[in-house]
Structures are given as structure tokens and as C-alpha cells.
PDB file of C-alpha atoms in Angstrom:
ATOM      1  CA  UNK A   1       5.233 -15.611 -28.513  1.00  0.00           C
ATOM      2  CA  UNK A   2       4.535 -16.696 -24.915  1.00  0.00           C
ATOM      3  CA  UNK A   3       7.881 -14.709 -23.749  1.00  0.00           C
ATOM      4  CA  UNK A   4       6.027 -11.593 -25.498  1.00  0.00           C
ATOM      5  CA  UNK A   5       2.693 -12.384 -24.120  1.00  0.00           C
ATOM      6  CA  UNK A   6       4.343 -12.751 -20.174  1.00  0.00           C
ATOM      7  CA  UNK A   7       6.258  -9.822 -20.649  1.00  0.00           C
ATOM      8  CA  UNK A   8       3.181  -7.422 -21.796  1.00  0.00           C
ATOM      9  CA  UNK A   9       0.946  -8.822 -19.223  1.00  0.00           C
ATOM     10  CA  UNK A  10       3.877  -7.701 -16.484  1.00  0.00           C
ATOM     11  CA  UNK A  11       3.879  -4.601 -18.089  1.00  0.00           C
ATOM     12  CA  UNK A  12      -0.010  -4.158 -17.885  1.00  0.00           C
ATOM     13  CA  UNK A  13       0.099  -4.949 -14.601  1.00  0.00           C
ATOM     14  CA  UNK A  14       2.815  -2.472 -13.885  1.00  0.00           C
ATOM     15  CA  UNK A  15       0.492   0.149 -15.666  1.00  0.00           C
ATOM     16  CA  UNK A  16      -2.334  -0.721 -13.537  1.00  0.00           C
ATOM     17  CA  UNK A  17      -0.988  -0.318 -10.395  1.00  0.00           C
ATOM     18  CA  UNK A  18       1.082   3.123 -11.172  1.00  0.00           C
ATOM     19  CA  UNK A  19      -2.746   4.148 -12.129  1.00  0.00           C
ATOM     20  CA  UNK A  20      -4.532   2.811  -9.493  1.00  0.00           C
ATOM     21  CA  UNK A  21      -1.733   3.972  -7.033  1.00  0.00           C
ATOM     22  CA  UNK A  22      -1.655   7.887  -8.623  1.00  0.00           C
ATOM     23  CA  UNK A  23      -5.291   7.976  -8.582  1.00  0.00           C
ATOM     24  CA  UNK A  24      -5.708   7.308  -4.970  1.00  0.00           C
ATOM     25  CA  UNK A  25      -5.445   9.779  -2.318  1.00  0.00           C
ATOM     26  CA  UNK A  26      -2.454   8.055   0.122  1.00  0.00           C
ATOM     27  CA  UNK A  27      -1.868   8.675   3.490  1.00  0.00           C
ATOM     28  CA  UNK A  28       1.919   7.225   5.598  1.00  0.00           C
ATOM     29  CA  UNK A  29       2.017   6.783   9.075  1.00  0.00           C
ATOM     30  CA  UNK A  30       5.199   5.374  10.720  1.00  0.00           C
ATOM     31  CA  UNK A  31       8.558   6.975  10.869  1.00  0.00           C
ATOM     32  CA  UNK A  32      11.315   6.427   8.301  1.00  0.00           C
ATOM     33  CA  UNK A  33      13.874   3.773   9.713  1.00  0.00           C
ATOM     34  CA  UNK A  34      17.367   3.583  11.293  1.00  0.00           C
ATOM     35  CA  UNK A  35      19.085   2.545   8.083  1.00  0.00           C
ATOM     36  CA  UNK A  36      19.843  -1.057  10.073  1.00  0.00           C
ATOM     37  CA  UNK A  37      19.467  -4.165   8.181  1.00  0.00           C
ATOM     38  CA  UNK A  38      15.308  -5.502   8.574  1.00  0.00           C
ATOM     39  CA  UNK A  39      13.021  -8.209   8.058  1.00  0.00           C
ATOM     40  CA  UNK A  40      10.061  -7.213   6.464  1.00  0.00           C
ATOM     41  CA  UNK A  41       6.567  -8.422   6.742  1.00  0.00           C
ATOM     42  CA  UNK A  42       3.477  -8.110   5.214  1.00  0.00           C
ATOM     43  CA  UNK A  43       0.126 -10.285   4.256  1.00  0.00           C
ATOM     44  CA  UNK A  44       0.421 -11.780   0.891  1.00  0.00           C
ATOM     45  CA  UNK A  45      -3.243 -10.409   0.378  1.00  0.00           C
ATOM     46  CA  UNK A  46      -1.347  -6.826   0.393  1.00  0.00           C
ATOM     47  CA  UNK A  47       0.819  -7.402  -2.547  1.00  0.00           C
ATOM     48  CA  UNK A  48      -1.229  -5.715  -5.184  1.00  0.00           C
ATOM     49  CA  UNK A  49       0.091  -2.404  -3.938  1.00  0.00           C
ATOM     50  CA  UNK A  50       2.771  -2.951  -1.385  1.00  0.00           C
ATOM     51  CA  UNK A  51       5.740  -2.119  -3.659  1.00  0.00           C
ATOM     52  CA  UNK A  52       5.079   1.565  -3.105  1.00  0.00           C
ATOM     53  CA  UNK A  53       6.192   1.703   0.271  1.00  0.00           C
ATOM     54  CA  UNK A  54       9.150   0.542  -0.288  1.00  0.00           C
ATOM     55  CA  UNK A  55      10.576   3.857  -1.289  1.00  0.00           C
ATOM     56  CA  UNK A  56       9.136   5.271   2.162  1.00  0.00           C
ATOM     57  CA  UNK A  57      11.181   3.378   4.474  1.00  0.00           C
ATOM     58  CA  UNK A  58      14.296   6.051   3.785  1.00  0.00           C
ATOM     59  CA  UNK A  59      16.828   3.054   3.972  1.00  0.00           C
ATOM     60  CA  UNK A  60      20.210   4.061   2.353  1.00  0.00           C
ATOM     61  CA  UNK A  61      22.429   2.167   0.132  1.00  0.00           C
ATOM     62  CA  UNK A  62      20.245  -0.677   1.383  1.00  0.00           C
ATOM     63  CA  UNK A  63      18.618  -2.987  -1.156  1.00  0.00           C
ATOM     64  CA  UNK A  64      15.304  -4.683  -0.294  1.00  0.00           C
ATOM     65  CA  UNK A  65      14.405  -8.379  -1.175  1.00  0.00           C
ATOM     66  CA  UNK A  66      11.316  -9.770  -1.380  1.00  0.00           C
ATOM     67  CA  UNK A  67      10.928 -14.070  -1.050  1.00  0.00           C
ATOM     68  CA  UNK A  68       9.210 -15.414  -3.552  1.00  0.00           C
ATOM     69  CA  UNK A  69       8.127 -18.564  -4.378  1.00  0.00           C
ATOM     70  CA  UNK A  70       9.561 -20.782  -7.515  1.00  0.00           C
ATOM     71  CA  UNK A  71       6.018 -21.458  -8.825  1.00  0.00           C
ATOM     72  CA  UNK A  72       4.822 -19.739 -12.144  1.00  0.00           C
ATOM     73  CA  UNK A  73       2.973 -17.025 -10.176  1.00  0.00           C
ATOM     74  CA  UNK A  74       6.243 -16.280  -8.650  1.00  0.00           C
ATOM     75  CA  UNK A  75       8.016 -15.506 -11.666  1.00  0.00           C
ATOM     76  CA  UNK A  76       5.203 -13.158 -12.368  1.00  0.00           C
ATOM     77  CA  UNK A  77       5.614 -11.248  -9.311  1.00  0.00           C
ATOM     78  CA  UNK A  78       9.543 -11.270  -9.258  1.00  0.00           C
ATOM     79  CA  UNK A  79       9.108  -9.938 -12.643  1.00  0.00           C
ATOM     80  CA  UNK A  80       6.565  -7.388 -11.265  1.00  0.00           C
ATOM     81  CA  UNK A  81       8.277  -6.235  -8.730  1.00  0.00           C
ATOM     82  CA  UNK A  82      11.572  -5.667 -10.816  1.00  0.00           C
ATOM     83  CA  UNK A  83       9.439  -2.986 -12.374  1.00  0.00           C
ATOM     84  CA  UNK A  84       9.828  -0.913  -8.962  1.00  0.00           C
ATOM     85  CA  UNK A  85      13.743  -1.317  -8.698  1.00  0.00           C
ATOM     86  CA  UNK A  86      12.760  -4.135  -6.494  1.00  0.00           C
ATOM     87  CA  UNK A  87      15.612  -7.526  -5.985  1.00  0.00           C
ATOM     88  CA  UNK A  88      13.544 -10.969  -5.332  1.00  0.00           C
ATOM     89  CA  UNK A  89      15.160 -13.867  -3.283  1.00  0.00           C
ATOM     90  CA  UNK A  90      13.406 -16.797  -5.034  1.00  0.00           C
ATOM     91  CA  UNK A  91      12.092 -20.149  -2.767  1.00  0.00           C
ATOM     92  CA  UNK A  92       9.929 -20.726  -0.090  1.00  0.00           C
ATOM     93  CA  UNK A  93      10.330 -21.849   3.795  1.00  0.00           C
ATOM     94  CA  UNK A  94       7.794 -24.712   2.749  1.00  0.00           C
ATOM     95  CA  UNK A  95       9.845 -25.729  -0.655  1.00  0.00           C
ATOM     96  CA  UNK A  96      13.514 -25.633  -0.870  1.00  0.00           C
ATOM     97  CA  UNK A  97      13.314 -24.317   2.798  1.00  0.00           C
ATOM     98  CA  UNK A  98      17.512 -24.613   3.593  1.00  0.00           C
ATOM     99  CA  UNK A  99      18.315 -23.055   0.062  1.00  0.00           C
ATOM    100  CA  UNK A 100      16.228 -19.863   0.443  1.00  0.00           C
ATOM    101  CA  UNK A 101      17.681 -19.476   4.411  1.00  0.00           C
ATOM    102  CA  UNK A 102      20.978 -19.768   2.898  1.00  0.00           C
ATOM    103  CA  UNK A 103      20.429 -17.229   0.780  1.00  0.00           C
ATOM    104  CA  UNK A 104      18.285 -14.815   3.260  1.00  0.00           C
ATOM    105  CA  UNK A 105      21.212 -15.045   5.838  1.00  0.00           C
ATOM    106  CA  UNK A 106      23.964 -13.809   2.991  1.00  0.00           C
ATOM    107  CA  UNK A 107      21.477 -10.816   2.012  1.00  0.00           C
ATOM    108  CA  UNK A 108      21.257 -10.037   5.446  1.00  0.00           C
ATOM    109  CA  UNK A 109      24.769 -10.315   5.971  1.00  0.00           C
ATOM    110  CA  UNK A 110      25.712  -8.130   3.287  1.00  0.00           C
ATOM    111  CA  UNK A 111      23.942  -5.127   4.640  1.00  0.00           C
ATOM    112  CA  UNK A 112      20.335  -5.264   3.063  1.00  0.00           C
ATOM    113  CA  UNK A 113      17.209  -6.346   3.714  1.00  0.00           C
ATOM    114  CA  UNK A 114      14.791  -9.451   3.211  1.00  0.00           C
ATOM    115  CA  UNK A 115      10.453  -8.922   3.171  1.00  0.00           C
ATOM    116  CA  UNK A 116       8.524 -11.522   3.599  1.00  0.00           C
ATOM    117  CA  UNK A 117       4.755 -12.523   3.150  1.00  0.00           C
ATOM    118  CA  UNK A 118       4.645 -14.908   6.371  1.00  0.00           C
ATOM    119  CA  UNK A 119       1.207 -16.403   5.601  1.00  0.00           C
ATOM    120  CA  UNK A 120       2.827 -16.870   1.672  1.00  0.00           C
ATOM    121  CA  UNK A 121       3.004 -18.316  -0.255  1.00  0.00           C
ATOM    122  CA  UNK A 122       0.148 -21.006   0.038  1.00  0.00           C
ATOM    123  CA  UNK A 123      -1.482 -19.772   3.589  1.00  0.00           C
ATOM    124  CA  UNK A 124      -3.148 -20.725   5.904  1.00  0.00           C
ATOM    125  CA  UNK A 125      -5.073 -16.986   5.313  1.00  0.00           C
ATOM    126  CA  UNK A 126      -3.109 -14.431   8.215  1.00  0.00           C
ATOM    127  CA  UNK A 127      -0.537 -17.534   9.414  1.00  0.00           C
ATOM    128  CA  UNK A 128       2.941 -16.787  10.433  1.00  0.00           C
ATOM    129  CA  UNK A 129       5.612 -19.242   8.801  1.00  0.00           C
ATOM    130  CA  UNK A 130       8.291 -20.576  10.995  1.00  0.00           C
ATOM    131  CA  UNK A 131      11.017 -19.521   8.382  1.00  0.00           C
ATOM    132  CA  UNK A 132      10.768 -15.146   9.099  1.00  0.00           C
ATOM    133  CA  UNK A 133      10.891 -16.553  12.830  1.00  0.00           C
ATOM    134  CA  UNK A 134      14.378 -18.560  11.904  1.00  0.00           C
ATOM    135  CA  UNK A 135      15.612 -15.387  10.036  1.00  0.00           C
ATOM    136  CA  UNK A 136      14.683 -12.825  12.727  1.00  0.00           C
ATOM    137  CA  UNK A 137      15.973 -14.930  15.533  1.00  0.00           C
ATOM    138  CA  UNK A 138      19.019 -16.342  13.418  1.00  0.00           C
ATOM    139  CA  UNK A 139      20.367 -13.365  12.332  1.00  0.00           C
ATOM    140  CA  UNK A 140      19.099 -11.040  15.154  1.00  0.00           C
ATOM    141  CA  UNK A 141      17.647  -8.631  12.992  1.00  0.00           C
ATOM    142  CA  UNK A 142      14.245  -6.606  14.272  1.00  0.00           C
ATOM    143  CA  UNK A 143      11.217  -7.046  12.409  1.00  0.00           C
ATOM    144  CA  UNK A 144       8.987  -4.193  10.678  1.00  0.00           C
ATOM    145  CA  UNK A 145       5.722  -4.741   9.908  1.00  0.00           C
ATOM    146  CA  UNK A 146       3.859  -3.342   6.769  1.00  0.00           C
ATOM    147  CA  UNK A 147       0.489  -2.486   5.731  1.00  0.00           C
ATOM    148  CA  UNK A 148      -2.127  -0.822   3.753  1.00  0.00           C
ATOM    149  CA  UNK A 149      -5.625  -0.566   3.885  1.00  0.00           C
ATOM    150  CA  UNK A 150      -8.305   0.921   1.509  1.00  0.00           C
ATOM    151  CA  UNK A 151     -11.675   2.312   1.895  1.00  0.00           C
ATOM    152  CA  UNK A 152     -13.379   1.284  -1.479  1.00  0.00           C
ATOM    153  CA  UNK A 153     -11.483  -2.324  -2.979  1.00  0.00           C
ATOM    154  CA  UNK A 154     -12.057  -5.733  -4.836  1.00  0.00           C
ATOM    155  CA  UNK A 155     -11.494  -8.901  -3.095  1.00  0.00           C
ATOM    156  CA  UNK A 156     -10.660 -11.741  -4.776  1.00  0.00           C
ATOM    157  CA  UNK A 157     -12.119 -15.520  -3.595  1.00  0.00           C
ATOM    158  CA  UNK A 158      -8.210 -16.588  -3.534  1.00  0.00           C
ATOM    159  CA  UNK A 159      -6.650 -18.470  -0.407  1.00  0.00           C
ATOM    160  CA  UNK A 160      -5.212 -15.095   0.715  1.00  0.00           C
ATOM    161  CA  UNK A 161      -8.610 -13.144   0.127  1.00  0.00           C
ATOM    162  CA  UNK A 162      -6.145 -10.453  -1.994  1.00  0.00           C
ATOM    163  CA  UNK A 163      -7.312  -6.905  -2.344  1.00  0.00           C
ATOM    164  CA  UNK A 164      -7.187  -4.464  -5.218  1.00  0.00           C
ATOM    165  CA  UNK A 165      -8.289  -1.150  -4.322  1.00  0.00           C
ATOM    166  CA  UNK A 166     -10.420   1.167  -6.652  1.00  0.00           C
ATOM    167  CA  UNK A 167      -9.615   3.849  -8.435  1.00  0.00           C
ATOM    168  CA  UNK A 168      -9.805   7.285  -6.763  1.00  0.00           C
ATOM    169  CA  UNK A 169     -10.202   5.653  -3.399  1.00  0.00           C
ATOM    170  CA  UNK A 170      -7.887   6.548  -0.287  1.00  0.00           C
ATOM    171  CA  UNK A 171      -5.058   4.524   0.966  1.00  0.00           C
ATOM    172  CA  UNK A 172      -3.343   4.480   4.585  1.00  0.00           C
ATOM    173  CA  UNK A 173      -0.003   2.927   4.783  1.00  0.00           C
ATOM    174  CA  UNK A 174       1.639   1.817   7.452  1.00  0.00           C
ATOM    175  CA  UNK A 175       5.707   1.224   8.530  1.00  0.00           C
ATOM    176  CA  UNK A 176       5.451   0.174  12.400  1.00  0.00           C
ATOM    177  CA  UNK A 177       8.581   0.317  14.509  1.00  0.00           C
ATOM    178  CA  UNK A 178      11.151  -2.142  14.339  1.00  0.00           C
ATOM    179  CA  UNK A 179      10.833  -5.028  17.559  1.00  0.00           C
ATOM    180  CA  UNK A 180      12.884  -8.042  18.429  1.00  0.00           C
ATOM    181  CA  UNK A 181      11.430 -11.298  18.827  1.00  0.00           C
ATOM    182  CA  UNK A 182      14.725 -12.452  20.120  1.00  0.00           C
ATOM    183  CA  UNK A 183      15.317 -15.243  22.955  1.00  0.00           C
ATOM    184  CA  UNK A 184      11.334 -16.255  22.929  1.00  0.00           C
ATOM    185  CA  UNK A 185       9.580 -19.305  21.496  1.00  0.00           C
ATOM    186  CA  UNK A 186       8.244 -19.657  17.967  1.00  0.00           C
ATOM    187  CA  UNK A 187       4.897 -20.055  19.519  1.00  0.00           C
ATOM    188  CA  UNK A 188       5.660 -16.337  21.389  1.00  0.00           C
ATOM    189  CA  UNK A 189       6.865 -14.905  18.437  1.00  0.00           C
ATOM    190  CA  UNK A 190       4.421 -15.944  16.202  1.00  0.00           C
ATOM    191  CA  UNK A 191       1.753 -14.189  18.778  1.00  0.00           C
ATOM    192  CA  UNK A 192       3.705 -10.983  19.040  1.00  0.00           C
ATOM    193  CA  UNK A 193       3.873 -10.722  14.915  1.00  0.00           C
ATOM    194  CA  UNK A 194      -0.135 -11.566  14.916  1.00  0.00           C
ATOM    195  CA  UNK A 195      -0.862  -8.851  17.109  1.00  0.00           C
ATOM    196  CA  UNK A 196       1.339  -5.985  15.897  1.00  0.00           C
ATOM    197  CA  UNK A 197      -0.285  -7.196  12.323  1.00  0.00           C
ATOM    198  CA  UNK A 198      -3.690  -7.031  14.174  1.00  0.00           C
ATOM    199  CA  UNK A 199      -2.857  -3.480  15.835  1.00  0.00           C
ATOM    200  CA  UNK A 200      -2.027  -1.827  12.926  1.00  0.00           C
ATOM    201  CA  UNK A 201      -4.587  -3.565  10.805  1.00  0.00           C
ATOM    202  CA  UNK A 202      -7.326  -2.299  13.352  1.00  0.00           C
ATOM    203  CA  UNK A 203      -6.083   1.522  13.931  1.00  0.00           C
ATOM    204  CA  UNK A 204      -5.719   2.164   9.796  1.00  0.00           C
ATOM    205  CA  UNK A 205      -9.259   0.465   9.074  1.00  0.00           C
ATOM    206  CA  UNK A 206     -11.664   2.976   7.614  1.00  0.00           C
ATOM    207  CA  UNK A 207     -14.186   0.995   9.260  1.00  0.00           C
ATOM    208  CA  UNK A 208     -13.651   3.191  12.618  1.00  0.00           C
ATOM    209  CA  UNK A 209     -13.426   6.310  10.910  1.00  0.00           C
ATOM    210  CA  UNK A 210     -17.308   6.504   9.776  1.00  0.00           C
TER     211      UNK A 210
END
């Protein structure tokens, strides 16, 4: 009964985004990528709707995995995200931190990609985690920073201040260009990340377009 129960609640979920998603009038800036092996990165306040991009980032042959945590919410999300064609890497760089590198560095090495919620998956709200630093630097593979924003949402009073946009509102996604945080200090890199996140965050507000 509870393996029933978790599985139609993924499936809701699933339902509610494709509506939410189809309803909404979308907009993509960036350009599709070099199909180059990438770490991805993106607010774990974003999630809600960030599996849609995924299929805009015209990588070929490349397969995409998203870090997620081992907690129970995890498994909800890895199962989510399956939904989209989506892999998961499961682990965090807080719990089971060498296990999860291990296994970021062989995805990476075998031609795909990782993504990464660097402020997931307990915060602080808009932090960068050392461990897509250690990737990025470890690997030398560029970084690409996604994004969405919405003009009419829900906010939710979790950590991570999560939004779920409305129906029939307009979305603006983002895929910046790819940049190298390589040979500089975590403390640098962790700047450079907080201010392309800020950029981006900034120029697709709707905020600044009334």
C-alpha cells in the first residue's frame, strides 16, 4: 500500500508540473551548448520546474545527472525526475561526501554530465557547497548555470524559500555560457558562481520589466 501510495503521489506530481509547465507562456534565453561534458547548477528553490530545460541544452548522446540526496525527499525527487528521462547520482557533499565524488568523477569521465543544487540539499538559502567546486576544478569541466523565473508563483516557508509558479503565468529560462573556475580559490570560485547566479537572476526578473 505505501509503494502504491509513493508511486501515485510521483505521478501526481509529474501531472502537475506537465500542467503547470504547458499552461505557462515560456520564454529561453542562452544558446544551446558545445556538446562537452558540464557541471550543472541551479538553486534547489528552482526544482519544481527545472527538469524542462534539460531538453534545451541540445547535448548529444550525453546523459544528464542530477545529485540527490539519500534522505526520503530524495527518493521522491529521483523518482520525479525519472519521469523526464532524467539519471540521479544519489548522496550529498555534506553526507557520504567521498562516495558521491567517486561517483560524479566516473559520470564525468564517461562522457556525461552531473547538475547540481549547490545551496542543496539542506542550505544555507543561495550558498555554494564546496563539493561542485571539487568537481569543476577536479575534473576541469566548465560550469553552466541554470535558471527560471516567474511572474505570478507560490513560495513556500521551506529553508530554500521553493517556488511553484501559477498556472497561465510566464516563465523565462535561462542556460548561461559555460566558464571555468579553474586554478582560483574556493573562496574565488564560490564568488564568481554567486554572481553569474545573481546576473542572471537580476536580468530575467519580471520585476524590471513593469
Amino acid at each position: 500500500m505505501k509503494s502504491f501510495k509513493f508511486a501515485f503521489i510521483i505521478r501526481l506530481i509529474f501531472l502537475l508540473q506537465w500542467f503547470l509547465f504547458l499552461s505557462c507562456k515560456k520564454e529561453f534565453i542562452g544558446d544551446k551548448l558545445d556538446n562537452k561534458n558540464y557541471i550543472f547548477l541551479f538553486w534547489h528553490g528552482k526544482l519544481a520546474l527545472m527538469p524542462f530545460i534539460f531538453k534545451k541544452l541540445g547535448l548529444k548522446d550525453k546523459r544528464v545527472f542530477v545529485m540527490i540526496s539519500e534522505h526520503k525527499d530524495g527518493e521522491l525527487i529521483a523518482k520525479n525526475i525519472e519521469l523526464f528521462g532524467i539519471d540521479s547520482v544519489r548522496g550529498s557533499t555534506y553526507k557520504n561526501a567521498t562516495g558521491v565524488l567517486r561517483s560524479s568523477f566516473k559520470i564525468l569521465d564517461s562522457g556525461n554530465c552531473i547538475a547540481i543544487t549547490p545551496d542543496g540539499p539542506r542550505g544555507p538559502y543561495h550558498s555554494i557547497s564546496d563539493g561542485c567546486i571539487n568537481i569543476s576544478q577536479k575534473k576541469d569541466v566548465d560550469i553552466v548555470v541554470l535558471n527560471y523565473e516567474a511572474n505570478r508563483y507560490w513560495q513556500f516557508k521551506s529553508w530554500d524559500k521553493m517556488i511553484l509558479p501559477k498556472p497561465f503565468s510566464r516563465l523565462r529560462y535561462r542556460i548561461s555560457q559555460a566558464f571555468s573556475i579553474k586554478n582560483l580559490s574556493k573562496d574565488e570560485a564560490k564568488k564568481i558562481i554567486k554572481e553569474k547566479f545573481d546576473i542572471i537572476t537580476k536580468e530575467d526578473s519580471f520585476t524590471k520589466d513593469m
